[in-house]
Coordinates of N, CA and C in Angstrom, one line a residue:
M11 N 7.8 -4.0 -0.7 CA 6.2 -3.7 -0.4 C 5.9 -3.3 -1.9
G12 N 5.2 -3.9 -2.9 CA 5.0 -3.4 -4.4 C 3.3 -2.6 -4.2
M13 N 3.7 -1.9 -5.3 CA 2.2 -1.1 -5.2 C 2.4 -0.9 -7.3
K14 N 1.4 -1.1 -7.6 CA 0.8 -0.9 -9.1 C -0.4 0.0 -9.4
L15 N -0.6 0.7 -10.6 CA -1.2 0.7 -10.6 C -2.0 0.6 -12.1
N16 N -3.6 0.7 -12.4 CA -3.9 -0.1 -13.6 C -5.2 0.6 -13.9
Q17 N -5.6 1.4 -15.2 CA -6.9 1.6 -15.4 C -7.8 0.5 -15.8
A18 N -8.9 0.7 -15.0 CA -10.2 -0.7 -15.3 C -10.7 0.2 -16.8
G19 N -11.9 -0.5 -17.7 CA -13.1 -0.5 -18.7 C -12.0 -0.5 -19.7
P20 N -13.0 -0.5 -20.7 CA -12.8 -0.5 -21.9 C -11.8 -0.1 -22.8
H21 N -10.5 0.8 -22.1 CA -9.7 1.7 -22.3 C -8.1 1.3 -21.7
S22 N -8.6 0.1 -21.4 CA -7.7 -0.3 -19.9 C -6.2 0.1 -20.3
G23 N -5.7 0.8 -19.2 CA -4.6 1.2 -19.7 C -3.6 1.2 -17.8
S24 N -2.2 1.7 -18.2 CA -1.8 2.4 -17.3 C -0.9 3.3 -16.9
G25 N -1.1 4.2 -16.2 CA -0.5 5.3 -16.0 C 1.1 5.6 -15.5
T26 N 2.2 6.3 -15.7 CA 3.5 6.6 -15.4 C 3.2 6.9 -13.9
L27 N 4.3 6.4 -12.8 CA 4.1 6.9 -11.6 C 5.0 7.4 -11.3
V28 N 5.0 8.6 -11.0 CA 6.1 9.5 -10.3 C 6.1 9.8 -8.7
F29 N 7.6 10.4 -8.4 CA 7.4 10.8 -7.0 C 8.0 12.2 -6.8
H30 N 6.8 12.4 -6.4 CA 6.9 14.2 -6.2 C 6.5 15.0 -4.5
D31 N 7.3 15.3 -3.9 CA 7.1 16.5 -2.9 C 6.7 15.3 -1.8
S32 N 6.8 14.0 -1.7 CA 6.7 13.0 -0.7 C 4.9 12.3 -1.0
S33 N 5.0 12.3 -2.8 CA 3.7 11.7 -2.6 C 3.9 11.1 -4.4
W34 N 3.2 9.8 -4.3 CA 3.5 8.9 -5.1 C 2.4 9.5 -6.2
N35 N 2.6 9.7 -7.5 CA 1.2 10.5 -8.2 C 1.5 9.3 -10.0
C36 N -0.1 9.4 -10.4 CA -0.1 8.8 -11.9 C -0.3 10.2 -12.8
T37 N 0.4 9.6 -13.6 CA 0.8 11.3 -14.4 C -0.6 11.7 -15.4
D38 N -1.3 10.5 -15.6 CA -2.2 10.7 -16.5 C -3.5 11.4 -15.6
G39 N -3.3 13.2 -15.3 CA -4.4 13.5 -14.8 C -3.6 15.2 -13.8
P40 N -2.9 14.8 -13.3 CA -2.2 14.2 -12.2 C -3.2 13.4 -11.1
I41 N -2.8 12.2 -11.3 CA -3.9 11.8 -10.1 C -2.8 10.8 -9.0
E42 N -3.6 11.3 -8.3 CA -2.8 10.8 -6.7 C -3.0 9.8 -6.1
V43 N -1.9 9.0 -5.3 CA -2.1 7.6 -5.0 C -1.6 7.4 -3.9
L44 N -0.6 8.0 -3.3 CA -0.5 7.4 -2.1 C 0.4 9.2 -1.7
R45 N 0.3 9.7 -0.4 CA 0.7 11.2 -0.1 C 1.0 10.8 1.3
D46 N 1.6 12.1 1.8 CA 2.6 11.8 3.1 C 3.3 11.0 3.1
I47 N 4.5 10.3 2.7 CA 5.3 9.3 3.0 C 6.3 9.8 3.9
D48 N 6.6 9.2 4.3 CA 7.7 9.3 5.4 C 9.4 9.0 4.9
T49 N 9.4 10.1 3.9 CA 11.0 9.6 3.8 C 12.2 9.2 4.6
A50 N 12.1 9.5 5.7 CA 13.2 9.4 6.4 C 13.0 7.8 6.7
T51 N 12.0 7.0 6.7 CA 11.4 5.4 6.8 C 11.4 4.8 5.4
V52 N 10.7 5.2 4.7 CA 10.4 4.7 3.2 C 11.4 4.7 2.2
T53 N 12.2 4.2 1.8 CA 12.8 4.2 0.8 C 12.4 3.4 -1.0
V54 N 13.0 3.9 -2.0 CA 12.4 3.6 -2.9 C 13.4 2.1 -3.2
S55 N 13.2 1.6 -3.3 CA 13.9 0.0 -4.4 C 13.9 -0.9 -5.7
D56 N 13.1 0.3 -6.0 CA 12.5 -0.6 -7.7 C 11.6 0.4 -8.4
T57 N 11.4 0.9 -9.7 CA 10.6 1.6 -9.8 C 10.4 0.9 -11.6
S58 N 9.2 1.4 -12.1 CA 9.3 1.1 -13.7 C 7.8 2.9 -13.6
D59 N 7.5 2.6 -14.9 CA 6.6 2.8 -15.5 C 4.6 2.7 -14.7
Q60 N 5.4 1.6 -14.2 CA 3.9 1.4 -13.7 C 3.7 -0.2 -12.4
H61 N 5.5 0.4 -11.6 CA 5.2 -0.1 -10.1 C 6.1 0.3 -9.6
V62 N 5.9 0.5 -8.6 CA 7.3 0.9 -7.2 C 7.3 -0.2 -6.1
I63 N 8.5 -0.3 -5.9 CA 8.7 -1.8 -4.8 C 9.6 -0.3 -4.0
L64 N 9.1 -0.1 -2.6 CA 9.4 0.2 -1.5 C 10.0 -0.2 -0.4
G65 N 11.0 0.4 -0.1 CA 11.7 -0.4 1.3 C 11.6 0.3 2.6
L66 N 12.1 -0.5 3.6 CA 12.0 0.5 5.2 C 13.6 0.7 5.7
R67 N 14.1 2.0 6.1 CA 15.1 1.5 7.0 C 14.7 2.4 8.5
S68 N 15.5 1.5 9.4 CA 15.6 2.2 10.6 C 16.8 1.5 11.7
E69 N 16.8 2.4 12.6 CA 17.9 2.0 13.5 C 17.9 1.5 14.5
Q70 N 16.0 0.8 14.6 CA 15.4 0.2 15.8 C 16.3 -1.2 15.4
E71 N 16.2 -2.0 16.6 CA 16.3 -3.5 16.3 C 15.5 -4.2 17.8
D72 N 14.5 -3.8 17.0 CA 12.8 -4.2 17.6 C 12.4 -5.6 17.0
S73 N 12.1 -6.4 17.7 CA 11.3 -7.4 17.0 C 10.3 -7.1 15.8
I74 N 9.3 -5.7 16.7 CA 8.2 -5.6 15.2 C 8.7 -4.4 15.5
F75 N 8.8 -3.7 13.8 CA 8.8 -2.1 13.7 C 7.7 -1.5 12.6
M76 N 7.1 -0.9 13.0 CA 5.9 -0.3 12.6 C 6.0 0.9 11.9
A77 N 5.9 1.3 11.1 CA 6.2 2.7 9.7 C 5.1 3.4 9.1
H78 N 4.4 4.5 9.4 CA 3.8 5.1 8.4 C 3.8 5.3 6.9
L79 N 3.4 4.0 6.5 CA 3.4 4.3 4.7 C 3.5 5.3 4.1
G80 N 2.2 6.4 4.5 CA 1.6 7.4 3.7 C 0.4 7.0 3.8
I81 N -0.2 8.8 3.5 CA -2.1 8.1 3.2 C -2.4 7.6 1.8
V82 N -3.3 6.6 1.3 CA -3.6 6.2 0.7 C -4.8 7.1 -0.1
A83 N -4.9 7.5 -1.3 CA -6.0 8.6 -1.9 C -6.6 6.9 -2.3
S84 N -8.3 6.9 -1.8 CA -8.9 5.5 -2.4 C -10.1 6.2 -1.8
R85 N -11.1 5.8 -2.9 CA -12.9 5.9 -2.9 C -13.2 4.9 -2.4
R86 N -12.7 3.2 -2.2 CA -12.8 2.1 -2.3 C -12.1 1.3 -2.2
W87 N -11.8 0.1 -1.3 CA -11.0 -0.7 -1.1 C -11.4 -2.4 -0.7
V88 N -10.7 -3.4 -1.0 CA -10.7 -4.6 -0.5 C -9.3 -5.5 -0.7
C89 N -9.5 -6.2 0.5 CA -8.0 -6.8 1.2 C -8.3 -8.1 1.5
S90 N -7.8 -9.0 1.9 CA -7.2 -10.5 2.5 C -6.6 -10.3 3.9
A91 N -7.0 -10.4 5.0 CA -6.3 -9.9 6.5 C -6.6 -11.7 7.1
K92 N -5.1 -11.9 7.6 CA -5.3 -13.6 7.9 C -5.7 -13.4 9.4
N93 N -6.8 -13.9 9.8 CA -7.6 -14.1 10.7 C -7.0 -15.9 11.6
K94 N -6.6 -16.3 11.1 CA -5.9 -17.4 12.2 C -4.4 -18.1 11.3
L95 N -4.3 -18.6 11.8 CA -2.6 -19.0 11.7 C -2.7 -19.3 10.1
W96 N -3.4 -20.1 9.3 CA -3.6 -20.6 8.0 C -4.9 -20.2 7.8
W97 N -5.9 -19.2 7.9 CA -6.9 -18.7 7.2 C -6.9 -17.5 7.0
M98 N -7.4 -16.8 5.7 CA -7.5 -15.3 5.5 C -9.1 -15.4 5.8
T99 N -9.8 -13.9 5.6 CA -11.1 -13.5 5.7 C -10.8 -12.1 4.3
P100 N -12.0 -12.1 3.9 CA -11.8 -11.0 2.5 C -12.4 -9.5 3.8
S101 N -12.0 -8.5 4.0 CA -12.6 -7.1 4.5 C -12.8 -5.9 2.7
W102 N -13.5 -5.2 3.3 CA -14.1 -4.0 2.3 C -14.1 -3.1 3.2
G103 N -14.3 -1.7 2.0 CA -14.6 -0.4 2.9 C -13.8 0.9 2.0
S104 N -14.4 1.9 2.9 CA -13.9 2.9 2.0 C -13.7 4.1 2.8
D105 N -13.1 3.8 4.4 CA -11.8 4.0 4.9 C -10.9 3.4 5.5
I106 N -9.8 3.9 5.1 CA -8.9 2.7 4.8 C -8.5 2.8 6.3
S107 N -9.0 3.7 7.1 CA -8.3 3.6 8.9 C -9.0 2.4 9.5
Y108 N -10.1 2.1 9.0 CA -10.3 0.6 9.1 C -9.9 -0.7 8.7
L109 N -8.5 -1.0 7.8 CA -8.4 -1.9 7.2 C -7.5 -2.3 8.6
P110 N -8.3 -4.4 8.5 CA -7.9 -4.6 9.5 C -6.1 -5.1 9.2
I111 N -5.8 -5.3 10.8 CA -4.0 -6.1 11.4 C -4.3 -6.8 11.1
E112 N -2.8 -7.5 10.2 CA -2.4 -9.0 9.3 C -3.3 -8.5 7.9
T113 N -3.4 -7.6 7.3 CA -3.7 -7.4 6.0 C -2.6 -8.1 4.7
Q114 N -3.0 -8.5 4.1 CA -1.8 -9.5 3.3 C -1.9 -8.8 2.0
F115 N -3.1 -8.2 1.8 CA -2.5 -7.6 0.2 C -4.1 -6.2 0.3
L116 N -3.7 -5.1 -0.7 CA -5.0 -4.4 -0.2 C -5.0 -3.8 -1.7
L117 N -6.3 -4.0 -2.7 CA -7.0 -3.5 -3.9 C -7.5 -2.2 -3.1
F118 N -7.6 -1.5 -4.0 CA -8.2 0.0 -3.6 C -8.5 1.0 -4.9
E119 N -9.6 1.4 -5.3 CA -10.2 2.4 -6.5 C -9.5 3.7 -6.1
L120 N -9.2 4.4 -7.0 CA -8.1 6.1 -6.4 C -9.8 6.7 -6.5
E121 N -9.7 8.1 -5.6 CA -10.6 8.7 -5.6 C -10.5 9.5 -7.1
Q122 N -9.9 9.6 -8.1 CA -10.0 9.9 -9.3 C -10.8 8.2 -9.8
S123 N -11.9 8.1 -10.0 CA -12.4 6.6 -10.4 C -12.0 6.4 -11.5
G124 N -11.5 5.1 -12.0 CA -11.3 4.7 -13.6 C -10.1 4.0 -13.0
Y125 N -9.0 4.7 -12.1 CA -8.4 4.0 -11.3 C -7.7 3.2 -10.7
Y126 N -7.0 1.9 -10.4 CA -7.4 0.7 -9.6 C -5.5 1.1 -9.1
G127 N -5.2 0.5 -7.5 CA -3.8 0.4 -7.3 C -4.0 -0.7 -6.4
M128 N -2.7 -1.3 -6.0 CA -2.4 -2.6 -5.4 C -1.2 -2.2 -4.6
I129 N -1.5 -2.7 -3.4 CA 0.0 -2.7 -2.2 C -0.1 -4.2 -1.7
L130 N 1.3 -4.6 -2.4 CA 1.6 -6.3 -1.6 C 2.8 -6.2 -0.4
P131 N 2.7 -6.7 0.5 CA 3.6 -5.7 1.4 C 4.3 -7.6 1.1
L132 N 5.8 -7.4 1.0 CA 6.4 -8.3 0.1 C 8.0 -8.6 1.4
I133 N 8.6 -9.8 2.0 CA 9.7 -10.1 2.5 C 11.0 -10.3 1.9
C134 N 11.8 -9.7 2.7 CA 13.1 -9.6 1.9 C 13.8 -10.7 2.0
D135 N 13.9 -11.9 3.1 CA 14.1 -13.2 3.3 C 13.8 -13.9 4.5
S136 N 13.7 -15.1 4.8 CA 13.0 -15.5 5.6 C 12.6 -15.1 7.2
L137 N 13.7 -14.4 7.6 CA 13.6 -13.4 9.4 C 12.7 -12.5 9.4
F138 N 11.8 -11.7 8.3 CA 10.9 -10.9 8.7 C 9.7 -11.7 8.0
T139 N 8.3 -11.0 8.5 CA 7.1 -10.5 7.7 C 6.5 -9.4 7.9
C140 N 6.0 -9.7 6.9 CA 5.5 -7.8 6.3 C 3.6 -8.1 6.5
T141 N 3.2 -7.3 6.4 CA 1.8 -6.6 6.7 C 1.3 -5.5 6.9
L142 N 0.2 -5.3 6.0 CA -0.6 -3.7 6.6 C -1.6 -3.5 7.5
R143 N -1.6 -2.3 7.7 CA -2.8 -2.3 8.6 C -3.4 -0.9 8.6
G144 N -4.5 -0.7 8.9 CA -4.7 0.7 9.2 C -4.4 1.4 10.1
G145 N -4.7 3.2 9.8 CA -4.0 4.3 11.0 C -5.1 5.1 10.8
A146 N -4.4 6.3 11.7 CA -5.2 7.3 12.0 C -5.3 8.0 10.3
N147 N -6.1 9.1 10.1 CA -6.7 9.9 9.2 C -6.2 9.2 7.6
S148 N -6.8 7.9 7.4 CA -6.5 6.8 6.5 C -5.4 6.6 5.9
G149 N -4.8 6.9 6.8 CA -3.5 6.0 6.7 C -3.0 4.6 6.4
C150 N -1.7 4.4 6.2 CA -2.1 3.1 6.0 C -0.5 2.7 6.6
V151 N -0.4 1.6 7.8 CA 0.4 1.7 8.1 C 1.1 -0.1 7.5
Y152 N 2.6 0.7 7.1 CA 3.6 -0.8 7.4 C 4.2 -1.6 8.4
L153 N 3.8 -2.2 8.5 CA 4.1 -3.4 9.9 C 5.0 -4.3 9.6
V154 N 6.2 -4.4 10.2 CA 7.3 -5.7 9.8 C 8.0 -6.3 11.4

């Protein structure tokens, strides 16, 4: 799963993403991006100043694995979610707990205006599919 952060506007730029105390923050502020990450399940696969690729680990061998990714610090969001086998519909709102199931990507404005982030579920091979869905307390659940 990838996460990217950019600033919008005439002075567009990117902040540096850093991980501290189970939260991803942007150093321009500091601005909180994702908090209360379950570090027992969510791992960092790759990172740079502008993106983070997260992975999941589990002892489960079930066909469906759901992990709490964390709480997205967003003001408003827009996403695309699968509603039929080959079709997607857009959704938008201000409370991520209403994020639809089978969400294929999430673009959000951070609580501190001017910065935007994107969460994009990726797959590691052809055996799995990944999507997002909303959870309690404005959390985002990563579904495998």
